[in-house]
Coordinates of C-alpha atoms and ligand atoms in Angstrom, one line a residue:
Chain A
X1237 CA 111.3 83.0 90.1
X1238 CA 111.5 85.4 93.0
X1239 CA 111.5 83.7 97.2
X1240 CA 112.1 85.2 99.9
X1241 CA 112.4 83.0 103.1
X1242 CA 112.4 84.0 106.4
X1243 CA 113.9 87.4 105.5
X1244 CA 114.5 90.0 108.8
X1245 CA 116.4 93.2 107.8
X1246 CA 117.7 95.9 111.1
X1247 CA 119.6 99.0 110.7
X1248 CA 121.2 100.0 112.8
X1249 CA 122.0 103.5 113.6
X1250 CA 124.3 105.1 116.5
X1251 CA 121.0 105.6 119.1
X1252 CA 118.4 103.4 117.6
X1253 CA 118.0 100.3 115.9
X1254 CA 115.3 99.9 113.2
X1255 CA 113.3 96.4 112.5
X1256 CA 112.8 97.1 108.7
X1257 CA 111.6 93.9 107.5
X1258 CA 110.4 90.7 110.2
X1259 CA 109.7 87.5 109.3
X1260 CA 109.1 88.4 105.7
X1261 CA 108.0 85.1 103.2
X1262 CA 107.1 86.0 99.6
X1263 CA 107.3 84.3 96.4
X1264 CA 106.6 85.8 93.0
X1265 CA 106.5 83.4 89.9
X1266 CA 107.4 84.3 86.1
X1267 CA 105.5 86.6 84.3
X1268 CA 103.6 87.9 87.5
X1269 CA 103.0 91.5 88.2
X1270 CA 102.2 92.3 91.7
X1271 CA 102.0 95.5 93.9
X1272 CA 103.4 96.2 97.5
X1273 CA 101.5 98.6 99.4
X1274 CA 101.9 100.2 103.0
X1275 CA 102.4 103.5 105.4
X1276 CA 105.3 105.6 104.6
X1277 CA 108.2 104.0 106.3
X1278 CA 106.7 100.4 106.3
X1279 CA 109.9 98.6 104.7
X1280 CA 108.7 98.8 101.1
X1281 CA 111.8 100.1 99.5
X1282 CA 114.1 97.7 101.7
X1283 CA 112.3 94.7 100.5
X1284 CA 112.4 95.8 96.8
X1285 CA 116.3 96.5 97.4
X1286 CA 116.7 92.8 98.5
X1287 CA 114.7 91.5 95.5
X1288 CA 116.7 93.6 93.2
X1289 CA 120.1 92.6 95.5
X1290 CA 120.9 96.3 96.1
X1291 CA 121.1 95.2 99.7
X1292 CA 121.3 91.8 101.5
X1293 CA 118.9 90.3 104.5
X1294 CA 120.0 90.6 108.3
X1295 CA 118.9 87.0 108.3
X1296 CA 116.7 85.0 105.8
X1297 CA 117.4 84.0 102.2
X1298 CA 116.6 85.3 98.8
X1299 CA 116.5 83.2 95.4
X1300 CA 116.4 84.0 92.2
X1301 CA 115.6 81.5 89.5
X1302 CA 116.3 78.9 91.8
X1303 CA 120.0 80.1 92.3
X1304 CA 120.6 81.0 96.3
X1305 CA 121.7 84.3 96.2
X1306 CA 122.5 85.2 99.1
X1307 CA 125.4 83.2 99.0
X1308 CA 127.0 84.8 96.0
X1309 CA 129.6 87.6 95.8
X1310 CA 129.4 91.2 94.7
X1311 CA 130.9 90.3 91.1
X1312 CA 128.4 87.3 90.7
X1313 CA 125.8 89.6 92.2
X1314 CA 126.3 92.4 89.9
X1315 CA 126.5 90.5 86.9
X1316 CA 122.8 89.1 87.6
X1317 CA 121.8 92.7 88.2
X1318 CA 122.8 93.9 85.5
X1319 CA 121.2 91.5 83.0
X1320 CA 118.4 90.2 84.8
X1321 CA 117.0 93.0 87.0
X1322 CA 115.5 96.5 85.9
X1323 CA 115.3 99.3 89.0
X1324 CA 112.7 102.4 89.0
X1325 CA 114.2 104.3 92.1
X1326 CA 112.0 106.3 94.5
X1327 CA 114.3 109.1 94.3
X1328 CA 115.4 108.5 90.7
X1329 CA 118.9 108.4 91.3
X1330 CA 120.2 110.1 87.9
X1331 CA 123.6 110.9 87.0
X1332 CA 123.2 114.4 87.0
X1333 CA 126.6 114.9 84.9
X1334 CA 125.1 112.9 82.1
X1335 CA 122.6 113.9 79.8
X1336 CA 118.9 112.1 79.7
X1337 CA 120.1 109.8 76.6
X1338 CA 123.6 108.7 78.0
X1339 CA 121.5 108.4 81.7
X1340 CA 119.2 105.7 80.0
X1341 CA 122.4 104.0 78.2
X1342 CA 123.9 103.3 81.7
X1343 CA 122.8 99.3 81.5
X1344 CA 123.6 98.6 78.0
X1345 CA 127.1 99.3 78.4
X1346 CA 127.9 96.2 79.6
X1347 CA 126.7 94.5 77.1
X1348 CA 128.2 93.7 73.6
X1349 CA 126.3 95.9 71.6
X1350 CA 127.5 98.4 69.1
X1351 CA 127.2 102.1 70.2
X1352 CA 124.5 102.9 67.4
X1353 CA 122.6 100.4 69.0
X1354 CA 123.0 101.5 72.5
X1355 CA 121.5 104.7 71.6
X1356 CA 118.9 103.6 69.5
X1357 CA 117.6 101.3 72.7
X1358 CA 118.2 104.7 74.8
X1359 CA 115.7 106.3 72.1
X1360 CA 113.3 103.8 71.7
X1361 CA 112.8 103.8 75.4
X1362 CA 113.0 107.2 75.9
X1363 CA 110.2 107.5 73.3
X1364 CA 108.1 105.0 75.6
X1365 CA 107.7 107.6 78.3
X1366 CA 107.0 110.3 75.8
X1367 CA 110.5 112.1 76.2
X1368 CA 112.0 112.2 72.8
X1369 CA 112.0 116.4 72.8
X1370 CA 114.3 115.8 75.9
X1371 CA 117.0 113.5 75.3
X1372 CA 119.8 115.9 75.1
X1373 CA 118.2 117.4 78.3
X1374 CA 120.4 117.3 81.8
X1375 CA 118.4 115.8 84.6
X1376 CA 118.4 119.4 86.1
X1377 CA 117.0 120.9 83.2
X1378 CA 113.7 118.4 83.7
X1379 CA 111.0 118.5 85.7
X1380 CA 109.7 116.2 88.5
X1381 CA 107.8 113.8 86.5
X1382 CA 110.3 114.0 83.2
X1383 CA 113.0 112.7 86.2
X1384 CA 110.6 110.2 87.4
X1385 CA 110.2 108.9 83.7
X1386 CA 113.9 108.8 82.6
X1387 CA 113.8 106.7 85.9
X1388 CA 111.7 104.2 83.9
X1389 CA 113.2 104.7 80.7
X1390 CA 116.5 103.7 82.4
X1391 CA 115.0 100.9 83.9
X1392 CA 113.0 99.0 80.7
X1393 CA 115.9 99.8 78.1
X1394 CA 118.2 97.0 78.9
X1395 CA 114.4 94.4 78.0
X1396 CA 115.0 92.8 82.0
X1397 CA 113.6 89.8 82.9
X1398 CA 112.5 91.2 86.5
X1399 CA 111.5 94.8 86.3
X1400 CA 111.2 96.5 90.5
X1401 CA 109.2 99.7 90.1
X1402 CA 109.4 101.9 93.6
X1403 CA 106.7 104.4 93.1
X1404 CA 106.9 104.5 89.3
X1405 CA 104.0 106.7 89.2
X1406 CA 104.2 109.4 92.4
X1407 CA 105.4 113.0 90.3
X1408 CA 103.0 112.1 87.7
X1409 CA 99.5 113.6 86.7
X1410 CA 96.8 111.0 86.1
X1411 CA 96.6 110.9 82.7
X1412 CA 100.9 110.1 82.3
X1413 CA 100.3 107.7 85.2
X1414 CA 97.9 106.1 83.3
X1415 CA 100.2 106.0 80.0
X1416 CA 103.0 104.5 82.4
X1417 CA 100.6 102.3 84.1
X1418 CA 100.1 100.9 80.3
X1419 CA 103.4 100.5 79.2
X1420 CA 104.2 98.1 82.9
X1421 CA 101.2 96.6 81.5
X1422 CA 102.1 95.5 78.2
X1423 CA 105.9 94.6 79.1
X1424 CA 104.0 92.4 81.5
X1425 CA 101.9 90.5 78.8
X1426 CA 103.8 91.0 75.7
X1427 CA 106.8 90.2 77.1
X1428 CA 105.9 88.6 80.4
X1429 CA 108.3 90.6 82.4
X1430 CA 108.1 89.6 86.1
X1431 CA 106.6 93.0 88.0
X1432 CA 106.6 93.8 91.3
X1433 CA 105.4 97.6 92.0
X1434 CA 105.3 99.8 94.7
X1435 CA 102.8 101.8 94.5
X1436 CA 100.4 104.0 97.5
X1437 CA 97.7 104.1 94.2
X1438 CA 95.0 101.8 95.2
X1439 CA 93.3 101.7 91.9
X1440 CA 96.5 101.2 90.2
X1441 CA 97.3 98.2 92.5
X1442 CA 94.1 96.5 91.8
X1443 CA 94.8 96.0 88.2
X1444 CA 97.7 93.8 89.4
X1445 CA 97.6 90.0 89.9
X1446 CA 97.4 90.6 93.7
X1447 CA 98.8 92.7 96.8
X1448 CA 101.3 92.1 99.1
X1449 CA 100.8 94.4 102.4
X1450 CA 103.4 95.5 104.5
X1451 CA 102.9 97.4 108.0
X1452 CA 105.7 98.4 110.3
X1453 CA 108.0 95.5 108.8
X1454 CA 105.6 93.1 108.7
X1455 CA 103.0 91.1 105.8
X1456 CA 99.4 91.6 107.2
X1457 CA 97.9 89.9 104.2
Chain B
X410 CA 99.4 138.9 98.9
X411 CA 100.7 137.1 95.8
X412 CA 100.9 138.9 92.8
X413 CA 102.2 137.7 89.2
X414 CA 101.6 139.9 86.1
X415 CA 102.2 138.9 82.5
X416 CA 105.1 136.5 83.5
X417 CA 107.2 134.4 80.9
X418 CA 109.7 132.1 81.9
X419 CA 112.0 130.4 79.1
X420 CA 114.9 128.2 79.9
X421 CA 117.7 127.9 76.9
X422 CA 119.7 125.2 76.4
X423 CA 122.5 124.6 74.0
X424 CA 119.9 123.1 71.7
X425 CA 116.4 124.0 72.5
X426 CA 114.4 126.9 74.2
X427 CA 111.8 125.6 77.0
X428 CA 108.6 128.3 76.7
X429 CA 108.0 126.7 80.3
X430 CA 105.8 129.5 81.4
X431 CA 103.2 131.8 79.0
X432 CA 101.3 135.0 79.7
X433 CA 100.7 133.9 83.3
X434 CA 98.7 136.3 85.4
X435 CA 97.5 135.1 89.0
X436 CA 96.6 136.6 92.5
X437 CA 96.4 135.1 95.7
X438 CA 94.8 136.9 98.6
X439 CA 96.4 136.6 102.3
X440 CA 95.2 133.8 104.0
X441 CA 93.5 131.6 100.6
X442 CA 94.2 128.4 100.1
X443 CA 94.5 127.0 96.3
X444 CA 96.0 124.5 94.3
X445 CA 98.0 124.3 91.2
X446 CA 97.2 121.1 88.8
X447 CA 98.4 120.2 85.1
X448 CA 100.4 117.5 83.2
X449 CA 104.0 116.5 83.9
X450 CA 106.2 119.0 82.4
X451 CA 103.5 121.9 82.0
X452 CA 104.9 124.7 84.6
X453 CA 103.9 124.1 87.7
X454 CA 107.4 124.3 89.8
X455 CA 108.7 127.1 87.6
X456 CA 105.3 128.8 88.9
X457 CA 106.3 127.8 92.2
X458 CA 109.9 128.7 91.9
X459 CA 108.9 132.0 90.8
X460 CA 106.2 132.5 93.4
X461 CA 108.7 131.7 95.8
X462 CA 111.8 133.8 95.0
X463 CA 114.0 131.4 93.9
X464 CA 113.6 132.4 90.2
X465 CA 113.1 135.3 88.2
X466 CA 110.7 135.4 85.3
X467 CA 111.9 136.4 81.7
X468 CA 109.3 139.1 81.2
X469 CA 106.6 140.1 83.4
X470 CA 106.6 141.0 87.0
X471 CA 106.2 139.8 90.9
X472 CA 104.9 141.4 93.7
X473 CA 104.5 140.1 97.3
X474 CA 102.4 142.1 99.5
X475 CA 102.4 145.0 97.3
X476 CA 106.4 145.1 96.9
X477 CA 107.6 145.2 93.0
X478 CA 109.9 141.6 93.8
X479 CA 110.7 141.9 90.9
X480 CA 113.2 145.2 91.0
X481 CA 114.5 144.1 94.1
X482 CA 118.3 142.5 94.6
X483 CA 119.4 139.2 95.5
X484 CA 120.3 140.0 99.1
X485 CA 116.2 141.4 99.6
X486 CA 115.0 138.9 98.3
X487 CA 117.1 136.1 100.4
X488 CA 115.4 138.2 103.8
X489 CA 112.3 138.3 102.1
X490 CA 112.4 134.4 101.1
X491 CA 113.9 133.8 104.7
X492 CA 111.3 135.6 106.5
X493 CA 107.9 135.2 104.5
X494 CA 108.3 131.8 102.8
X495 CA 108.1 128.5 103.6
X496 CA 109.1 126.0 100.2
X497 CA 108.3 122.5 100.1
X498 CA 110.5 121.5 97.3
X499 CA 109.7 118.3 95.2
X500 CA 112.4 117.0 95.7
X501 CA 113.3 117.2 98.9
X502 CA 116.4 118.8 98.9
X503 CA 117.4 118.0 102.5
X504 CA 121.5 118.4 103.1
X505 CA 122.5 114.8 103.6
X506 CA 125.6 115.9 106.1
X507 CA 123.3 117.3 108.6
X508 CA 120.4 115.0 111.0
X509 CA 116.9 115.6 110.4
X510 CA 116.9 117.8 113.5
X511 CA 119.9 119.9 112.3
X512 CA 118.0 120.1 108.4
X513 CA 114.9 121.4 110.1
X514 CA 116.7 124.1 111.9
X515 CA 117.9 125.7 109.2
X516 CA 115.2 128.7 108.6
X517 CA 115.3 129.7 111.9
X518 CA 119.0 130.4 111.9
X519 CA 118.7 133.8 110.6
X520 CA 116.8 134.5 113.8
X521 CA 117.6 136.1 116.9
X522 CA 116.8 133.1 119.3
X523 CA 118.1 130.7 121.5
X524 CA 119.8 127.3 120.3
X525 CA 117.4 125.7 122.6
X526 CA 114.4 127.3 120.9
X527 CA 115.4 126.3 117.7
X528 CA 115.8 122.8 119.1
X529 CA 111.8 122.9 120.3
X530 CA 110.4 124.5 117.6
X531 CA 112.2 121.7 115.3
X532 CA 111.1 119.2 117.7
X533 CA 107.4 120.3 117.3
X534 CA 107.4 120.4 113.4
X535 CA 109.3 117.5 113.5
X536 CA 106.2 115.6 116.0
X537 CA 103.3 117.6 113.5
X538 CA 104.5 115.3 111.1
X539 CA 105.1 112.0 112.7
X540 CA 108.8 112.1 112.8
X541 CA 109.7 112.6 116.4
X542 CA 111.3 108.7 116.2
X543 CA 113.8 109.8 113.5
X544 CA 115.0 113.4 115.0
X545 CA 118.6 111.7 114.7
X546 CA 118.9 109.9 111.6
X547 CA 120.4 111.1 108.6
X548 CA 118.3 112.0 105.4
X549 CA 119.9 108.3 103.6
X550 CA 118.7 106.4 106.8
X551 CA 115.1 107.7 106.0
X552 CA 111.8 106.5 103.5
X553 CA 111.3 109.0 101.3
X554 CA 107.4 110.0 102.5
X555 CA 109.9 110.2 105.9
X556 CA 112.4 112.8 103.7
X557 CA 108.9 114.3 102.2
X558 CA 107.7 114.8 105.7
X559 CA 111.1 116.4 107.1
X560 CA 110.7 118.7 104.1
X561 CA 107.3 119.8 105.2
X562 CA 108.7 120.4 108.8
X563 CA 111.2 122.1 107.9
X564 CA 109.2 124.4 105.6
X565 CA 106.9 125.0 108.4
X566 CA 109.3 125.8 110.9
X567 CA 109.4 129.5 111.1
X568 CA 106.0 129.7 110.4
X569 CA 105.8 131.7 107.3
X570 CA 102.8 133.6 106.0
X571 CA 103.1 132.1 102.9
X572 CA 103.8 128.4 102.0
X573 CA 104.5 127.0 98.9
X574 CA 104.1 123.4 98.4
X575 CA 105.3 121.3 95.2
X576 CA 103.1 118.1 95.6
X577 CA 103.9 117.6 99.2
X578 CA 102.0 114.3 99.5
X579 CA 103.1 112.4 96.4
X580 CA 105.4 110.1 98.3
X581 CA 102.9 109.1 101.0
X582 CA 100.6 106.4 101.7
X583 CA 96.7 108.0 101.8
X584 CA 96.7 107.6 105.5
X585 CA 99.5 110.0 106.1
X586 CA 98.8 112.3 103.0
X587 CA 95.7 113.0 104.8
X588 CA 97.3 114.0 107.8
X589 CA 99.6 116.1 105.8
X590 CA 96.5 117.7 104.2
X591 CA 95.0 118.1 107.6
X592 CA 98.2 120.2 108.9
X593 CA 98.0 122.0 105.6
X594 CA 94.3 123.0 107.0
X595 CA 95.3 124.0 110.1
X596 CA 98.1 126.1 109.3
X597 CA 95.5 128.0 106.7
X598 CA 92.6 128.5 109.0
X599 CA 94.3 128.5 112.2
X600 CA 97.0 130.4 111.4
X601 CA 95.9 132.3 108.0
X602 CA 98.7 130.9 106.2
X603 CA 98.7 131.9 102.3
X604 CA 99.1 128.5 100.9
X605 CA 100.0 127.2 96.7
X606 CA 100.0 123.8 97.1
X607 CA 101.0 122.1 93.4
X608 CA 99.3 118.2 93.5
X609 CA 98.6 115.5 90.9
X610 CA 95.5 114.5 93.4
X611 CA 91.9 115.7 92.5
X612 CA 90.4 115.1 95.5
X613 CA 93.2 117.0 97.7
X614 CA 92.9 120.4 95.1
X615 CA 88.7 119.8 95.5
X616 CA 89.4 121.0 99.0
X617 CA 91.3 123.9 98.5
X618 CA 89.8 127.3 97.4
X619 CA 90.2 127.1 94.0
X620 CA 92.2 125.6 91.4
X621 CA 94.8 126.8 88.9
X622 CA 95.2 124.9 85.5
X623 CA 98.0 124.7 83.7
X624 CA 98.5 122.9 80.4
X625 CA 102.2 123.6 78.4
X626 CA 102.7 126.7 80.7
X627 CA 99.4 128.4 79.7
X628 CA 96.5 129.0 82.2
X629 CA 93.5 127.0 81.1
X630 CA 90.6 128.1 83.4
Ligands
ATP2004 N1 116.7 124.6 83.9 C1 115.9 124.2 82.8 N2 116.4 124.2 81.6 C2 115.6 123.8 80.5 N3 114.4 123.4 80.6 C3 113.8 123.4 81.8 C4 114.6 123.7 83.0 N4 113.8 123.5 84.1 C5 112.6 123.1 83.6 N5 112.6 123.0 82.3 C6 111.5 122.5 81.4 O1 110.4 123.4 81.7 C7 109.2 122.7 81.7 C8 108.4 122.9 83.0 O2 109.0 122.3 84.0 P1 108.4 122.2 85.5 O3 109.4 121.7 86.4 O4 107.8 123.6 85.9 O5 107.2 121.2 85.2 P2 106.1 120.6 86.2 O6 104.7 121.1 85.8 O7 106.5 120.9 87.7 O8 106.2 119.1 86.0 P3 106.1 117.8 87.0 O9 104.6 117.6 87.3 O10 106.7 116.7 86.1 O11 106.9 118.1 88.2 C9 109.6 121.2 81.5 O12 109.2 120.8 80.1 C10 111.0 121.1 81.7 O13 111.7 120.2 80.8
ATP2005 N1 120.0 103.1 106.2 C1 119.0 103.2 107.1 N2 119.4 103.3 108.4 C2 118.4 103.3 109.4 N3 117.1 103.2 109.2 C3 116.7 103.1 107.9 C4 117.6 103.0 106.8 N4 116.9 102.9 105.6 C5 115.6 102.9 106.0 N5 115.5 103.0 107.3 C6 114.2 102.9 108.1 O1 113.6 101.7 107.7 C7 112.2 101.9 107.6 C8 111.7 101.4 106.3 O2 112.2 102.2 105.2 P1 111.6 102.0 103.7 O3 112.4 103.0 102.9 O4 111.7 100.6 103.3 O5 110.1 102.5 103.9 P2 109.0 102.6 102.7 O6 107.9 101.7 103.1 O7 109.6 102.5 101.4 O8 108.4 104.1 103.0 P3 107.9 105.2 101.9 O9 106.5 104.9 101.5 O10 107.9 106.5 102.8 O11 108.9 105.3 100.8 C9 111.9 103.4 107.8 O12 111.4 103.6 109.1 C10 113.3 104.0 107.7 O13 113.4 105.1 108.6
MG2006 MG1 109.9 103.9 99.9
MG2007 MG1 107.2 119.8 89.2

């Protein structure tokens, strides 16, 4: 479902250039829900970006479903995104303008779907990270973890086929990590979305089928 | 040194009023070390915030070092924040126009001292948390236990009796939380640094002095 061959990804600033990602080779079949663990600054976040084509390889190739993606277009990209891919950001990334319901909403509007049934998904989901007393919130109004979780809400509300969690779980006490930690769970069995986490919980990353390890750009498992 | 008495903080929204804080009453003595713990949502940055400065409490009153906070106008309060306090925000809240080094600097631009002695004492808070390779990169060229980590730096910069930090570690692999926690040691005994660290993570708050518990902005211990 999800290869990555020979992937190498460099930035490269004014004064330094950074090997994010070397000689990277992972594949992740349907239905599986896997963690990626390392040191801050490892290239976790860069490699979930080019799984969830947020960002494309220096070198190397990434498939999806068979289909060689690195050789599509933004507008072909996009369009796969959209519909196939669900992102928990490290940082959230929230509109801040927009309230928590019309935040979560963001991926059903391009879909053909009535707007009563836009916000009813927004709700539903919402209601699966225990948020429903702040829908009407603004994401400056919410604490840490209530960000963190609109985050998820945002990202499970459009039902995704591949579902790229960075950090789901960091701004949250144990026992809403745990609740969270359940929810990944059951959209993994119930409806055998594909998972891949980043997470720095070792006990949370043990539940999952396996763990890929990443030090200073590289797999060391 | 840190004095809150019968403090209430409620936020009001178009549509709903937030009790976020209740009949709060704490005291921290110069030079302790405790932690802050409770669900998502429960209070514990308002406490911060408030602790801190950067807020003022609906009822109830403030005092730092004996000083009634609380009575005292905004353009006090900046010198006293400036001067005394060091915020690790939750966040981040780094200014993405300016380079790590430049964000680091900030704090100690209220201060009578040379350009170049900013530079070095940014360039040491920078190295005490593992940065010096990314002095010159931009806050969106960074991981974000990297941004965590230049938040702490900068926070420690100006060396401030008191340091408030909300969940500093909660982006960072256990390695490197460690050697957060381990700075956060040093500053406290080496430097009798007053220190409210707010944390998700048991085993971090076992080592501090004691432990503050809030649950739907009431103390519970
Ligand atoms: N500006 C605001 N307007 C309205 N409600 C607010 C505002 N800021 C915070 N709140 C609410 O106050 C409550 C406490 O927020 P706070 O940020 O202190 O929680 P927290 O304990 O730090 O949570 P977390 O662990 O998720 O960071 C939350 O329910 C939040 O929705
Ligand atoms: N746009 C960029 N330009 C330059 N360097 C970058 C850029 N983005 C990331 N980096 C660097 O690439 C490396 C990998 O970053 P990445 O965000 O993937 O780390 P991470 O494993 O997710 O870390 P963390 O656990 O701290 O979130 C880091 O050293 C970072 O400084
Ligand atoms: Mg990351
Ligand atoms: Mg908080």
């Amino acid at each position: 479902m999800i290869r990555l061959e020979n992937i190498e990804k460099v930035y490269r600033t004014d004064r330094i250039e950074t090997v994010a990602l070397t000689n990277i080779n992972l594949e992740v079949d349907e239905g599986e829900f896997i963690s990626v663990m390392g040191p801050s600054g490892c290239g976790k976040s860069t490699l979930l970006n080019l799984i969830g084509l947020l960002d494309v390889p220096t070198e190397g190739h990434v498939q999806l479903d068979g289909a060689p993606i690195t050789t599509y277009r933004d507008r072909q990209l996009a369009a796969i995104r959209n519909r196939e891919i669900g992102f928990v950001f490290q940082t959230f990334h929230l509109v801040s303008d927009l309230s928590v319901l019309d935040n979560v909403q963001i991926p059903l509007l391009y879909r053909r779907m009535s707007n009563r049934e836009r916000r009813e998904r927004a709700l539903e989901a919402l209601d699966r990270v225990g948020l429903s007393a702040r829908v009407h919130h603004f994401p400056s109004q919410l604490s840490g973890g209530q960000q963190q979780r609109v985050a998820i809400a945002r990202a499970i509300v459009g039902r995704p086929r591949i579902l790229l969690a960075d950090e789901p779980t960091g701004n949250l006490d144990s026992h809403m990590g745990e609740e969270i930690m359940g929810l990944l769970e059951d959209l993994n069995r119930g409806e055998r979305t594909t998972i891949v986490m980043v997470t720095h919980d070792q006990q949370k990353a043990e539940r999952t089928a396996r763990i890929v390890r990443l030090f200073d750009g590289r797999q060391v498992n």
